[in-house]
Short mmCIF file of C-alpha atoms in Angstrom, two decimals:
data_model
loop_
_atom_site.label_atom_id
_atom_site.label_comp_id
_atom_site.label_asym_id
_atom_site.label_seq_id
_atom_site.Cartn_x
_atom_site.Cartn_y
_atom_site.Cartn_z
CA ASP A 35 -42.93 128.62 -148.17
CA SER A 36 -42.62 132.17 -147.00
CA GLY A 37 -43.65 133.50 -150.28
CA VAL A 38 -39.93 135.83 -150.64
CA THR A 39 -38.22 134.56 -153.75
CA GLN A 40 -34.64 135.24 -154.27
CA THR A 41 -32.78 134.48 -157.76
CA PRO A 42 -30.28 133.42 -158.36
CA LYS A 43 -29.84 130.85 -155.63
CA HIS A 44 -26.03 130.29 -155.85
CA LEU A 45 -23.59 132.69 -158.23
CA ILE A 46 -20.46 132.28 -158.61
CA THR A 47 -18.16 134.98 -159.78
CA ALA A 48 -14.92 136.58 -159.97
CA THR A 49 -13.07 139.59 -158.40
CA GLY A 50 -13.29 142.81 -159.57
CA GLN A 51 -16.96 141.69 -161.16
CA ARG A 52 -20.22 143.08 -160.57
CA VAL A 53 -23.33 140.99 -159.80
CA THR A 54 -26.99 141.86 -159.19
CA LEU A 55 -29.31 139.87 -156.79
CA ARG A 56 -33.00 139.67 -157.67
CA CYS A 57 -36.17 139.86 -154.62
CA SER A 58 -39.55 139.37 -155.10
CA PRO A 59 -41.57 140.14 -151.80
CA ARG A 60 -44.60 138.37 -150.76
CA SER A 61 -47.75 139.82 -152.28
CA GLY A 62 -48.95 143.03 -150.77
CA ASP A 63 -45.81 143.73 -148.79
CA LEU A 64 -44.19 147.06 -149.40
CA SER A 65 -41.49 146.92 -147.38
CA VAL A 66 -38.08 145.20 -148.61
CA TYR A 67 -34.84 144.61 -146.71
CA TRP A 68 -31.36 142.91 -147.65
CA TYR A 69 -29.30 141.16 -145.05
CA GLN A 70 -25.72 139.76 -145.59
CA GLN A 71 -24.36 136.66 -143.66
CA SER A 72 -20.73 136.12 -143.71
CA LEU A 73 -19.33 132.65 -142.63
CA ASP A 74 -19.79 132.51 -138.78
CA GLN A 75 -21.79 135.62 -138.79
CA GLY A 76 -24.84 136.83 -137.37
CA LEU A 77 -27.31 138.69 -140.64
CA GLN A 78 -26.14 142.06 -141.12
CA PHE A 79 -28.56 144.46 -142.16
CA LEU A 80 -27.57 146.30 -145.43
CA ILE A 81 -30.31 148.30 -146.09
CA GLN A 82 -34.38 148.79 -146.01
CA TYR A 83 -37.02 150.35 -149.21
CA TYR A 84 -40.44 151.01 -148.49
CA ASN A 85 -42.85 151.49 -151.43
CA GLY A 86 -40.04 152.09 -153.80
CA GLU A 87 -38.27 154.71 -151.28
CA GLU A 88 -34.75 153.97 -149.17
CA ARG A 89 -36.26 154.09 -145.44
CA ALA A 90 -32.80 153.30 -143.69
CA LYS A 91 -29.38 152.20 -144.30
CA GLY A 92 -27.12 149.62 -142.40
CA ASN A 93 -23.71 148.57 -143.01
CA ILE A 94 -23.64 148.64 -146.90
CA LEU A 95 -20.40 148.88 -148.57
CA GLU A 96 -20.43 152.38 -151.33
CA ARG A 97 -19.62 149.37 -153.73
CA PHE A 98 -23.21 147.85 -153.15
CA SER A 99 -26.35 149.57 -153.76
CA ALA A 100 -30.18 148.58 -153.93
CA GLN A 101 -33.56 150.25 -155.29
CA GLN A 102 -37.06 149.08 -155.35
CA PHE A 103 -38.89 149.00 -158.56
CA PRO A 104 -42.84 150.17 -158.65
CA ASP A 105 -43.83 146.40 -158.85
CA LEU A 106 -41.93 146.53 -155.24
CA HIS A 107 -39.33 143.67 -156.63
CA SER A 108 -35.88 144.99 -154.97
CA GLU A 109 -32.77 144.27 -156.67
CA LEU A 110 -29.30 144.58 -154.81
CA ASN A 111 -26.42 145.49 -157.01
CA LEU A 112 -22.61 144.45 -155.91
CA SER A 113 -19.67 145.68 -157.87
CA SER A 114 -15.91 145.51 -157.94
CA LEU A 115 -16.41 142.27 -155.86
CA GLU A 116 -13.98 141.12 -153.56
CA LEU A 117 -13.57 137.81 -151.59
CA GLY A 118 -14.69 139.14 -148.65
CA ASP A 119 -18.19 139.56 -150.37
CA SER A 120 -18.74 136.05 -150.29
CA ALA A 121 -21.56 135.51 -148.55
CA LEU A 122 -25.32 134.29 -148.20
CA TYR A 123 -27.47 137.53 -149.28
CA PHE A 124 -31.10 137.46 -147.55
CA CYS A 125 -34.12 139.28 -148.81
CA ALA A 126 -36.89 139.89 -146.42
CA SER A 127 -40.07 141.92 -147.14
CA SER A 128 -42.80 143.16 -144.31
CA GLY A 129 -46.20 144.10 -144.42
CA SER A 130 -48.44 147.33 -144.63
CA GLY A 131 -45.76 149.34 -142.69
CA GLY A 132 -48.32 151.33 -141.32
CA LEU A 133 -47.30 154.27 -138.69
CA SER A 134 -49.04 151.81 -136.11
CA GLY A 135 -46.95 149.01 -134.97
CA TYR A 136 -44.24 149.62 -138.10
CA ARG A 137 -40.93 148.46 -136.62
CA THR A 138 -42.47 145.16 -135.34
CA ASP A 139 -43.85 143.82 -138.55
CA THR A 140 -42.80 140.58 -139.02
CA GLN A 141 -40.00 140.22 -141.73
CA TYR A 142 -40.63 137.03 -143.73
CA PHE A 143 -37.23 136.29 -145.38
CA GLY A 144 -36.56 134.19 -148.91
CA PRO A 145 -34.24 131.34 -149.35
CA GLY A 146 -31.28 133.55 -149.83
CA THR A 147 -28.30 133.74 -152.63
CA ARG A 148 -24.87 132.36 -151.93
CA LEU A 149 -22.26 134.20 -153.64
CA THR A 150 -18.81 133.14 -154.19
CA VAL A 151 -16.36 135.37 -155.43
CA LEU A 152 -12.96 133.71 -156.75
CA ASP B 165 -20.00 145.83 -133.15
CA GLN B 166 -22.08 143.05 -132.55
CA GLN B 167 -25.09 144.30 -130.63
CA VAL B 168 -26.86 141.03 -129.96
CA LYS B 169 -24.72 138.36 -129.07
CA GLN B 170 -25.31 134.39 -129.04
CA ASN B 171 -22.18 133.02 -126.72
CA SER B 172 -23.44 129.42 -127.41
CA PRO B 173 -22.91 128.51 -131.20
CA SER B 174 -24.39 124.90 -130.67
CA LEU B 175 -26.41 122.83 -128.06
CA SER B 176 -27.66 119.52 -127.88
CA VAL B 177 -30.72 118.16 -125.90
CA GLN B 178 -32.66 115.14 -125.60
CA GLU B 179 -35.90 114.88 -127.20
CA GLY B 180 -38.45 115.53 -124.45
CA ARG B 181 -36.43 117.49 -122.46
CA ILE B 182 -36.13 121.60 -122.26
CA SER B 183 -34.00 123.77 -124.55
CA ILE B 184 -32.82 127.06 -123.26
CA LEU B 185 -31.11 129.30 -125.84
CA ASN B 186 -29.51 132.41 -124.55
CA CYS B 187 -29.06 135.75 -125.96
CA ASP B 188 -27.77 138.96 -124.77
CA TYR B 189 -27.86 142.48 -125.77
CA THR B 190 -25.78 145.66 -125.41
CA ASN B 191 -28.27 148.51 -126.77
CA SER B 192 -30.36 150.17 -124.11
CA MET B 193 -32.70 151.14 -126.80
CA PHE B 194 -33.57 147.56 -128.36
CA ASP B 195 -37.23 147.58 -127.35
CA TYR B 196 -38.61 144.37 -129.45
CA PHE B 197 -37.17 141.23 -129.56
CA LEU B 198 -37.43 138.23 -131.59
CA TRP B 199 -36.65 134.87 -132.41
CA TYR B 200 -36.07 133.23 -135.74
CA LYS B 201 -35.47 129.67 -136.50
CA LYS B 202 -33.44 128.28 -140.06
CA TYR B 203 -33.17 125.13 -141.22
CA PRO B 204 -30.35 124.64 -144.07
CA ALA B 205 -30.76 126.03 -147.77
CA GLU B 206 -33.66 128.05 -146.31
CA GLY B 207 -34.01 131.60 -144.90
CA PRO B 208 -35.24 132.33 -141.25
CA THR B 209 -38.66 131.83 -140.01
CA PHE B 210 -40.11 133.88 -137.34
CA LEU B 211 -40.83 132.11 -134.34
CA ILE B 212 -42.18 134.17 -131.43
CA SER B 213 -41.32 137.94 -130.28
CA ILE B 214 -41.68 139.64 -127.17
CA SER B 215 -41.97 143.56 -126.61
CA SER B 216 -39.72 145.31 -123.99
CA ILE B 217 -43.13 146.18 -121.53
CA LYS B 218 -43.51 142.35 -121.10
CA ASP B 219 -41.19 139.76 -119.62
CA LYS B 220 -42.33 136.84 -121.01
CA ASN B 221 -44.87 135.61 -123.83
CA GLU B 222 -45.46 131.89 -124.59
CA ASP B 223 -46.67 130.42 -127.87
CA GLY B 224 -47.00 126.92 -127.49
CA ARG B 225 -44.19 124.68 -126.36
CA PHE B 226 -42.24 128.09 -126.98
CA THR B 227 -41.52 130.84 -124.38
CA VAL B 228 -39.43 134.02 -124.62
CA PHE B 229 -38.05 135.55 -121.42
CA LEU B 230 -37.06 139.15 -121.33
CA ASN B 231 -34.77 140.59 -118.26
CA LYS B 232 -34.13 144.16 -119.41
CA SER B 233 -31.95 144.76 -116.13
CA ALA B 234 -29.37 142.12 -117.11
CA LYS B 235 -30.39 142.70 -121.30
CA HIS B 236 -30.97 138.94 -121.47
CA LEU B 237 -33.44 137.06 -123.37
CA SER B 238 -33.71 133.20 -123.26
CA LEU B 239 -35.95 130.82 -125.53
CA HIS B 240 -37.01 127.83 -123.98
CA ILE B 241 -38.52 124.96 -126.12
CA VAL B 242 -40.47 122.54 -123.90
CA PRO B 243 -40.64 119.54 -124.52
CA SER B 244 -37.64 119.47 -127.44
CA GLN B 245 -38.54 117.89 -130.91
CA PRO B 246 -36.34 116.37 -133.40
CA GLY B 247 -37.81 118.50 -135.63
CA ASP B 248 -36.57 121.76 -133.66
CA SER B 249 -32.75 121.11 -134.52
CA ALA B 250 -32.10 124.17 -136.35
CA VAL B 251 -30.11 127.35 -136.09
CA TYR B 252 -31.75 129.87 -133.89
CA PHE B 253 -31.21 133.60 -134.20
CA CYS B 254 -32.29 136.25 -131.65
CA ALA B 255 -32.97 139.83 -132.90
CA ALA B 256 -33.78 142.93 -131.60
CA SER B 257 -35.17 146.34 -132.98
CA SER B 258 -33.96 149.78 -131.95
CA ALA B 259 -36.66 152.63 -130.85
CA GLU B 260 -33.56 154.97 -132.51
CA THR B 261 -33.69 153.74 -135.85
CA THR B 262 -36.25 155.25 -138.50
CA GLY B 263 -36.75 152.15 -140.58
CA ASN B 264 -37.37 148.74 -139.27
CA GLN B 265 -34.22 146.75 -139.86
CA PHE B 266 -33.33 144.19 -137.18
CA TYR B 267 -29.97 143.21 -135.41
CA PHE B 268 -29.36 139.69 -135.45
CA GLY B 269 -27.01 137.61 -132.92
CA THR B 270 -24.49 134.87 -135.00
CA GLY B 271 -27.07 131.88 -134.03
CA THR B 272 -27.08 128.75 -132.10
CA SER B 273 -27.39 125.58 -133.65
CA LEU B 274 -29.64 123.10 -131.77
CA THR B 275 -29.32 119.28 -132.27
CA VAL B 276 -32.31 117.54 -130.47
CA ILE B 277 -31.29 113.74 -129.89
CA PRO B 278 -34.07 111.21 -130.55
#
């Protein structure tokens, strides 16, 4: 158990709909990351938040957005869903985020949310 | 544009033998590399890492080798055990990025045969 929780575990929805995925980081972790894993693909980085602020952005579509709340949990919002958005969405968290060794903080992953768009 | 590549989707090894998983990268700004292991229905878990200032890092049965000139790293598992059967992802971190995102390969599914 990594200490990172994600809800829901599974989500089935229709094209054009909007969904929200939720992530609670490990206790004390300030950084939250979102990754997408499509079929036969590696994990693709979407976005990182550190202590409520956006830190880095990857290949995140404009239809997707995220935020990190004061209690440090994060939500990933996916709208105008398309068939190609079906994937596993992982959340990860990492520790202090201090300047020293910041980039090499181990990321701890949640179990993922499997999104199926029909 | 896949900057981290794992060209072997699967690998089968006998219990007790060595497992060697390979990973290639294209971005010369990558300076920190990791291996994650993933079981079905679970998230990836950190296994071992290596900084670009080293060429080898060992942790028990797991050793990672880095060849910077060839932009290649490998994970050796000796001896392999059935519980090592999982998908292994190679990942890298770039000195160019402001954040801490990792770039992942597509994974290699390792099966250790008892």
